CSV table of C-alpha atoms and ligand atoms in Angstrom, one decimal:
chain,number,residue,atom,x,y,z
A,681,UNK,CA,-50.6,5.7,12.0
A,682,UNK,CA,-50.7,3.9,8.7
A,683,UNK,CA,-54.0,5.5,7.7
A,684,UNK,CA,-52.7,8.9,8.7
A,685,UNK,CA,-49.8,8.5,6.3
A,686,UNK,CA,-52.2,7.4,3.5
A,687,UNK,CA,-54.3,10.4,4.1
A,688,UNK,CA,-51.2,12.6,3.9
A,689,UNK,CA,-50.1,10.9,0.7
A,690,UNK,CA,-53.5,11.5,-1.0
A,691,UNK,CA,-53.6,15.2,0.0
A,692,UNK,CA,-50.0,15.9,-0.9
A,693,UNK,CA,-50.3,14.3,-4.4
A,694,UNK,CA,-53.6,16.0,-5.3
A,695,UNK,CA,-52.1,19.4,-4.4
A,696,UNK,CA,-48.9,18.7,-6.2
A,697,UNK,CA,-50.7,17.7,-9.4
A,698,UNK,CA,-52.3,21.1,-9.7
A,699,UNK,CA,-49.1,23.1,-9.2
A,700,UNK,CA,-47.7,24.9,-12.3
A,701,UNK,CA,-45.2,27.5,-11.0
A,702,UNK,CA,-41.9,27.2,-9.2
A,703,UNK,CA,-42.9,29.3,-6.2
A,704,UNK,CA,-45.9,27.0,-5.3
A,705,UNK,CA,-43.6,24.0,-5.7
A,706,UNK,CA,-41.3,25.5,-3.1
A,707,UNK,CA,-44.1,26.1,-0.6
A,708,UNK,CA,-45.4,22.6,-1.3
A,709,UNK,CA,-42.0,21.2,-0.5
A,710,UNK,CA,-41.9,23.1,2.8
A,711,UNK,CA,-45.3,22.0,3.9
A,712,UNK,CA,-44.9,18.3,3.0
A,713,UNK,CA,-41.2,17.6,3.3
A,714,UNK,CA,-39.9,20.6,5.3
A,715,UNK,CA,-38.6,20.6,8.9
A,716,UNK,CA,-42.0,21.3,10.4
A,717,UNK,CA,-44.1,19.1,8.1
A,718,UNK,CA,-46.4,16.4,9.6
A,719,UNK,CA,-44.3,13.7,7.9
A,720,UNK,CA,-41.1,15.0,9.5
A,721,UNK,CA,-42.8,15.2,12.8
A,722,UNK,CA,-43.9,11.5,12.4
A,723,UNK,CA,-40.4,10.4,11.5
A,724,UNK,CA,-39.0,12.2,14.5
A,725,UNK,CA,-41.6,10.7,16.9
A,726,UNK,CA,-40.9,7.1,15.7
A,727,UNK,CA,-38.5,6.6,18.6
A,728,UNK,CA,-41.3,7.0,21.2
A,729,UNK,CA,-43.5,4.2,19.7
A,730,UNK,CA,-43.5,0.7,21.0
A,731,UNK,CA,-41.1,-1.5,19.1
A,732,UNK,CA,-43.7,-3.4,17.1
A,733,UNK,CA,-45.5,-0.4,15.8
A,734,UNK,CA,-42.2,1.5,15.3
A,735,UNK,CA,-41.0,-1.0,12.7
A,736,UNK,CA,-44.2,-0.9,10.5
A,737,UNK,CA,-44.7,2.8,10.9
A,738,UNK,CA,-41.1,3.6,10.2
A,739,UNK,CA,-41.0,1.6,7.0
A,740,UNK,CA,-44.3,3.2,5.8
A,741,UNK,CA,-43.2,6.8,6.7
A,742,UNK,CA,-39.8,6.4,5.0
A,743,UNK,CA,-41.5,4.9,1.9
A,744,UNK,CA,-43.8,7.9,1.8
A,745,UNK,CA,-40.9,10.4,2.1
A,746,UNK,CA,-39.1,8.8,-0.8
A,747,UNK,CA,-42.3,8.8,-2.8
A,748,UNK,CA,-43.0,12.4,-2.2
A,749,UNK,CA,-39.5,13.4,-3.1
A,750,UNK,CA,-39.7,11.5,-6.4
A,751,UNK,CA,-43.0,13.0,-7.2
A,752,UNK,CA,-41.7,16.5,-6.4
A,753,UNK,CA,-38.7,16.0,-8.8
A,754,UNK,CA,-41.0,14.8,-11.6
A,755,UNK,CA,-43.3,17.8,-11.1
A,756,UNK,CA,-40.3,20.1,-11.1
A,757,UNK,CA,-39.4,18.8,-14.6
A,758,UNK,CA,-42.9,19.4,-15.9
A,759,UNK,CA,-43.0,22.9,-14.5
A,760,UNK,CA,-39.6,23.7,-15.9
A,761,UNK,CA,-40.5,22.6,-19.4
A,762,UNK,CA,-43.8,24.5,-19.3
A,763,UNK,CA,-41.8,27.7,-18.2
A,764,UNK,CA,-39.4,27.3,-21.1
A,765,UNK,CA,-42.3,26.8,-23.5
A,766,UNK,CA,-44.0,29.9,-22.1
A,767,UNK,CA,-40.8,31.9,-22.4
A,768,UNK,CA,-40.4,30.9,-26.1
A,769,UNK,CA,-44.0,31.9,-26.7
A,770,UNK,CA,-43.7,35.4,-25.3
A,771,UNK,CA,-40.4,35.8,-27.1
A,772,UNK,CA,-38.2,36.1,-24.0
A,773,UNK,CA,-36.1,33.2,-25.1
A,774,UNK,CA,-34.9,33.0,-28.7
A,775,UNK,CA,-33.7,29.5,-29.4
A,776,UNK,CA,-32.8,30.4,-32.9
A,777,UNK,CA,-29.9,32.7,-31.7
A,778,UNK,CA,-26.5,31.2,-32.7
A,779,UNK,CA,-24.8,29.3,-29.9
A,780,UNK,CA,-21.5,30.5,-28.3
A,781,UNK,CA,-18.7,29.2,-30.4
A,782,UNK,CA,-16.3,26.8,-28.8
A,783,UNK,CA,-12.7,28.0,-28.8
A,784,UNK,CA,-10.6,25.7,-31.0
A,785,UNK,CA,-6.9,25.1,-30.4
A,786,UNK,CA,-4.5,25.3,-33.2
A,787,UNK,CA,-0.9,24.3,-34.0
A,788,UNK,CA,1.9,26.5,-32.7
A,789,UNK,CA,3.5,28.7,-35.4
A,790,UNK,CA,6.8,26.9,-35.0
A,791,UNK,CA,5.0,23.5,-35.5
A,792,UNK,CA,3.1,24.8,-38.5
A,793,UNK,CA,6.4,26.0,-40.1
A,794,UNK,CA,8.2,22.8,-39.3
A,795,UNK,CA,5.4,20.7,-40.9
A,796,UNK,CA,5.5,22.9,-43.9
A,797,UNK,CA,9.3,22.4,-44.2
A,798,UNK,CA,9.1,18.7,-43.7
A,799,UNK,CA,6.3,18.5,-46.3
A,800,UNK,CA,8.6,20.1,-48.9
A,801,UNK,CA,11.4,17.7,-48.2
A,802,UNK,CA,9.2,14.6,-48.0
A,803,UNK,CA,7.8,15.5,-51.4
A,804,UNK,CA,11.4,15.4,-52.7
A,805,UNK,CA,11.9,11.9,-51.2
A,806,UNK,CA,13.3,12.6,-47.8
A,807,UNK,CA,12.3,10.6,-44.8
A,808,UNK,CA,11.5,12.2,-41.4
A,809,UNK,CA,13.5,10.9,-38.4
A,810,UNK,CA,13.6,12.2,-34.8
A,811,UNK,CA,16.2,11.9,-32.1
A,812,UNK,CA,17.1,12.5,-28.5
A,813,UNK,CA,17.4,16.0,-27.1
A,814,UNK,CA,19.7,14.9,-24.3
A,815,UNK,CA,22.8,13.8,-26.2
A,816,UNK,CA,26.4,12.5,-25.8
A,817,UNK,CA,29.3,14.8,-26.4
A,818,UNK,CA,30.3,12.1,-28.9
A,819,UNK,CA,27.4,12.7,-31.2
A,820,UNK,CA,27.0,16.4,-30.7
A,821,UNK,CA,30.7,17.2,-31.2
A,822,UNK,CA,33.3,14.4,-31.4
A,823,UNK,CA,31.9,12.4,-34.3
A,824,UNK,CA,31.1,15.6,-36.1
A,825,UNK,CA,34.8,16.3,-36.3
A,826,UNK,CA,34.8,18.7,-33.4
A,827,UNK,CA,37.3,17.2,-30.9
A,828,UNK,CA,37.6,18.1,-27.2
A,829,UNK,CA,39.3,21.5,-26.7
A,830,UNK,CA,38.9,22.4,-30.4
A,831,UNK,CA,38.0,26.1,-30.6
A,832,UNK,CA,35.1,25.3,-33.0
A,833,UNK,CA,33.2,24.2,-29.9
A,834,UNK,CA,32.8,27.9,-29.1
A,835,UNK,CA,30.4,28.1,-32.0
A,836,UNK,CA,27.8,26.3,-29.8
A,837,UNK,CA,27.2,27.6,-26.2
A,838,UNK,CA,26.4,24.3,-24.6
A,839,UNK,CA,24.3,23.3,-21.6
A,840,UNK,CA,26.1,20.3,-19.9
A,841,UNK,CA,24.3,17.8,-17.8
A,842,UNK,CA,25.5,17.1,-14.2
A,843,UNK,CA,26.1,13.4,-15.0
A,844,UNK,CA,29.8,12.4,-14.6
A,845,UNK,CA,31.4,9.2,-15.9
A,846,UNK,CA,34.1,7.1,-14.1
A,847,UNK,CA,36.8,9.4,-15.5
A,848,UNK,CA,35.2,12.4,-13.9
A,849,UNK,CA,34.1,13.8,-17.3
A,850,UNK,CA,30.7,15.3,-18.0
A,851,UNK,CA,29.9,13.8,-21.5
A,852,UNK,CA,26.2,14.5,-21.5
A,853,UNK,CA,24.6,17.6,-22.9
A,854,UNK,CA,21.5,19.1,-24.4
A,855,UNK,CA,22.1,18.9,-28.1
A,856,UNK,CA,23.1,22.3,-29.5
A,857,UNK,CA,22.0,21.4,-33.1
A,858,UNK,CA,20.2,18.5,-34.9
A,859,UNK,CA,23.5,17.4,-36.6
A,860,UNK,CA,24.2,14.6,-34.1
A,861,UNK,CA,21.3,12.7,-35.9
A,862,UNK,CA,23.5,12.5,-39.0
A,863,UNK,CA,25.8,10.2,-37.1
A,864,UNK,CA,23.0,8.2,-35.4
A,865,UNK,CA,21.2,7.6,-38.7
A,866,UNK,CA,24.4,6.7,-40.6
A,867,UNK,CA,25.6,4.4,-37.9
A,868,UNK,CA,22.6,2.2,-38.4
A,869,UNK,CA,22.1,2.3,-42.2
A,870,UNK,CA,24.0,1.9,-45.4
A,871,UNK,CA,23.6,4.4,-48.2
A,872,UNK,CA,21.6,5.6,-49.9
A,873,UNK,CA,20.1,7.7,-47.1
A,874,UNK,CA,17.9,10.8,-47.5
A,875,UNK,CA,16.7,12.0,-44.1
A,876,UNK,CA,15.4,15.2,-42.5
A,877,UNK,CA,15.4,15.7,-38.7
A,878,UNK,CA,13.1,18.3,-37.1
A,879,UNK,CA,13.5,18.9,-33.4
A,880,UNK,CA,14.4,21.1,-30.4
A,881,UNK,CA,17.9,22.3,-29.7
A,882,UNK,CA,19.4,24.2,-26.8
A,883,UNK,CA,21.9,26.9,-26.3
A,884,UNK,CA,23.4,28.4,-23.2
A,885,UNK,CA,22.6,31.9,-24.0
A,886,UNK,CA,21.1,35.0,-22.4
A,887,UNK,CA,17.7,35.4,-24.0
A,888,UNK,CA,16.9,38.6,-25.9
A,889,UNK,CA,14.9,39.6,-28.9
A,890,UNK,CA,17.0,37.4,-31.2
A,891,UNK,CA,18.1,34.6,-28.9
A,892,UNK,CA,16.3,31.9,-27.1
A,893,UNK,CA,17.8,29.1,-25.1
A,894,UNK,CA,15.5,26.6,-26.8
A,895,UNK,CA,14.5,26.7,-30.4
A,896,UNK,CA,13.8,24.3,-33.3
A,897,UNK,CA,16.0,23.2,-36.2
A,898,UNK,CA,15.4,21.1,-39.3
A,899,UNK,CA,18.5,19.1,-40.3
A,900,UNK,CA,18.7,17.3,-43.7
A,901,UNK,CA,21.3,15.1,-45.3
A,902,UNK,CA,21.7,12.7,-48.2
A,903,UNK,CA,24.4,10.2,-48.9
A,904,UNK,CA,24.9,8.0,-51.9
A,905,UNK,CA,27.3,7.4,-54.8
A,906,UNK,CA,27.8,10.5,-57.0
A,907,UNK,CA,26.1,13.1,-54.7
A,908,UNK,CA,27.6,16.4,-55.6
A,909,UNK,CA,27.4,20.0,-54.5
A,910,UNK,CA,25.0,20.5,-57.5
A,911,UNK,CA,22.5,18.2,-55.7
A,912,UNK,CA,22.8,20.3,-52.6
A,913,UNK,CA,22.3,23.5,-54.4
A,914,UNK,CA,19.4,22.1,-56.5
A,915,UNK,CA,17.7,20.7,-53.4
A,916,UNK,CA,18.0,23.9,-51.3
A,917,UNK,CA,17.2,26.3,-54.0
A,918,UNK,CA,14.0,24.4,-54.8
A,919,UNK,CA,13.2,24.3,-51.1
A,920,UNK,CA,13.6,28.1,-50.8
A,921,UNK,CA,11.3,28.7,-53.8
A,922,UNK,CA,8.6,26.4,-52.3
A,923,UNK,CA,8.8,28.0,-48.9
A,924,UNK,CA,9.3,31.7,-49.8
A,925,UNK,CA,7.9,31.9,-53.3
A,926,UNK,CA,8.8,31.1,-56.9
A,927,UNK,CA,10.5,34.4,-57.6
A,928,UNK,CA,13.1,34.0,-54.8
A,929,UNK,CA,16.7,34.1,-55.7
A,930,UNK,CA,19.2,32.1,-53.5
A,931,UNK,CA,22.9,32.6,-52.9
A,932,UNK,CA,25.7,30.3,-51.6
A,933,UNK,CA,28.7,31.8,-49.8
A,934,UNK,CA,31.7,30.1,-48.1
A,935,UNK,CA,31.2,29.3,-44.5
A,936,UNK,CA,32.9,27.0,-42.0
A,937,UNK,CA,31.4,24.1,-40.1
A,938,UNK,CA,33.9,21.4,-39.0
A,939,UNK,CA,31.7,18.5,-40.3
A,940,UNK,CA,31.4,19.7,-43.9
A,941,UNK,CA,33.9,20.5,-46.6
A,942,UNK,CA,33.3,22.7,-48.4
A,943,UNK,CA,30.9,24.5,-46.1
A,944,UNK,CA,28.4,27.2,-47.2
A,945,UNK,CA,25.8,29.6,-45.8
A,946,UNK,CA,22.7,30.1,-48.0
A,947,UNK,CA,20.9,33.4,-48.3
A,948,UNK,CA,17.7,34.3,-50.2
A,949,UNK,CA,17.2,37.8,-51.7
A,950,UNK,CA,15.2,40.0,-49.3
A,951,UNK,CA,11.5,39.7,-50.0
A,952,UNK,CA,10.8,43.0,-48.4
A,953,UNK,CA,13.0,45.2,-50.7
A,954,UNK,CA,13.6,42.6,-53.4
A,955,UNK,CA,17.3,43.0,-52.9
A,956,UNK,CA,17.5,46.8,-52.9
A,957,UNK,CA,18.4,46.9,-49.2
A,958,UNK,CA,16.2,47.6,-46.2
A,959,UNK,CA,16.0,47.3,-42.5
A,960,UNK,CA,15.1,43.6,-42.5
A,961,UNK,CA,18.2,42.6,-44.6
A,962,UNK,CA,20.4,45.3,-42.9
A,963,UNK,CA,20.8,46.9,-46.3
A,964,UNK,CA,22.6,43.9,-47.8
A,965,UNK,CA,19.7,42.8,-50.0
A,966,UNK,CA,20.2,39.2,-48.7
A,967,UNK,CA,18.9,37.2,-45.7
A,968,UNK,CA,20.8,34.3,-44.4
A,969,UNK,CA,18.7,31.2,-43.8
A,970,UNK,CA,20.8,28.2,-43.3
A,971,UNK,CA,24.2,26.4,-43.1
A,972,UNK,CA,25.2,23.5,-45.3
A,973,UNK,CA,27.9,21.7,-47.1
A,974,UNK,CA,29.3,18.4,-48.4
A,975,UNK,CA,29.7,15.9,-45.5
A,976,UNK,CA,33.3,15.8,-44.4
A,977,UNK,CA,35.2,12.6,-45.4
A,978,UNK,CA,36.3,12.2,-41.8
A,979,UNK,CA,32.7,12.1,-40.7
A,980,UNK,CA,31.8,9.4,-43.3
A,981,UNK,CA,34.8,7.3,-42.3
A,982,UNK,CA,33.8,7.3,-38.7
A,983,UNK,CA,30.4,5.6,-39.5
A,984,UNK,CA,32.2,3.2,-41.9
A,985,UNK,CA,31.0,4.8,-45.1
A,986,UNK,CA,33.9,4.7,-47.6
A,987,UNK,CA,34.4,8.4,-48.7
A,988,UNK,CA,36.0,7.1,-51.9
A,989,UNK,CA,32.7,5.5,-52.9
A,990,UNK,CA,30.1,7.6,-51.1
A,991,UNK,CA,29.6,11.4,-50.9
A,992,UNK,CA,26.8,13.4,-49.3
A,993,UNK,CA,25.5,16.8,-48.4
A,994,UNK,CA,24.0,18.1,-45.2
A,995,UNK,CA,22.2,21.3,-44.2
A,996,UNK,CA,20.7,22.7,-41.0
A,997,UNK,CA,18.4,25.6,-40.4
A,998,UNK,CA,16.4,27.4,-37.7
A,999,UNK,CA,12.7,27.0,-37.8
A,1000,UNK,CA,11.4,30.1,-36.0
A,1001,UNK,CA,13.5,32.2,-38.3
A,1002,UNK,CA,11.2,31.5,-41.2
A,1003,UNK,CA,8.0,32.9,-39.7
A,1004,UNK,CA,10.1,35.7,-38.1
A,1005,UNK,CA,11.2,36.7,-41.6
A,1006,UNK,CA,7.9,36.1,-43.3
A,1007,UNK,CA,5.7,38.0,-40.8
A,1008,UNK,CA,8.2,40.5,-39.6
A,1009,UNK,CA,8.1,39.3,-36.0
A,1010,UNK,CA,10.5,41.4,-34.0
A,1011,UNK,CA,11.1,39.3,-30.9
A,1012,UNK,CA,11.8,35.5,-30.9
A,1013,UNK,CA,10.7,35.3,-27.2
A,1014,UNK,CA,7.1,35.7,-28.3
A,1015,UNK,CA,7.1,32.1,-29.6
A,1016,UNK,CA,7.5,30.6,-26.1
A,1017,UNK,CA,5.9,33.1,-23.7
A,1018,UNK,CA,2.4,31.6,-24.1
A,1019,UNK,CA,0.7,34.9,-25.0
A,1020,UNK,CA,-2.6,34.0,-26.8
A,1021,UNK,CA,-2.7,37.5,-28.4
A,1022,UNK,CA,0.4,36.4,-30.3
A,1023,UNK,CA,-0.4,32.8,-30.9
A,1024,UNK,CA,-3.9,33.3,-32.1
A,1025,UNK,CA,-2.6,35.3,-35.1
A,1026,UNK,CA,-1.3,32.1,-36.8
B,1221,LIG,N1,24.5,22.3,-37.3
B,1221,LIG,C1,24.8,23.6,-37.8
B,1221,LIG,C2,24.4,24.7,-36.8
B,1221,LIG,O1,23.5,24.4,-36.0
B,1221,LIG,C3,24.2,23.9,-39.1
B,1221,LIG,C4,24.6,22.9,-40.2
B,1221,LIG,C5,24.1,21.7,-40.4
B,1221,LIG,C6,25.7,23.3,-41.0
B,1221,LIG,C7,24.5,20.9,-41.4
B,1221,LIG,C8,26.2,22.5,-42.0
B,1221,LIG,C9,25.6,21.3,-42.2
B,1221,LIG,O2,24.9,25.7,-36.7
């Protein structure tokens, strides 16, 4: 039996060494390792041998099988390499062709804009702080001078959490603006503070081309001795010029937010018509970009800042609005519907 196996080994290897094409490799495999090959027959017949002989023959046959399989794999490598070399030689395979480019991810347009905005403010000395998206009524409204049942709450359509406290109230919500971070930051620090807060906010609103239930805002505020409305104006006008271009004009008009006094809205002159009036600015020549004002003394008092010593300004703006204006995007829903045809343009 052993000598028979050795004979088989010698024959198989000498045949294998002369093979140079995949087809012959396959027929070699069938004749030496296939179901009907002598080796397989021997392995199958082992059970009929007397015990002594079975052990030695079994070990030798299995060793041979492993050896032949390994030799086959090595030969396959050699044949494959030779095939490739041949293909290159006859010009069927051009290894100098450029490879397929890997698709690279990129930052979402809202993220890009937010970083750009934060970059402008950090260059002016503001620090970036983030805060929770699930917020207490206290920070989102109460501490911002918007008491329970005050009609100003209607300015923010709110999504309330199911959580109930012992009194049966539902004081937890998804923040409707980034302004609660004014309170959280001031509670924990003494002036001077100069902080901006980028982040997600939520509104209970039916979505359409100009409304989303989730969007981004950037909040900013500064508190110190002697901060005036002129500081607010200078900071925001400079911001508008850096984001929208040097030649932009900016305008303040009175507006109402319960946590500032006086309150303003800021607009820039329309960059499509340069103020002449067009569709983008609904013929007004101006585009509103943010709300702002001097922090209300009541708000300062609540965080133990003495309003007779300290004053401050605050502003808040939507993020998506900036690329919407800049690129003439006509539907805010495009930002969050994961359509790569849209996203790849930025
Ligand atoms: N939080 C306000 C809003 O979302 C914007 C704002 C911020 C206004 C800070 C004044 C000062 O509508």
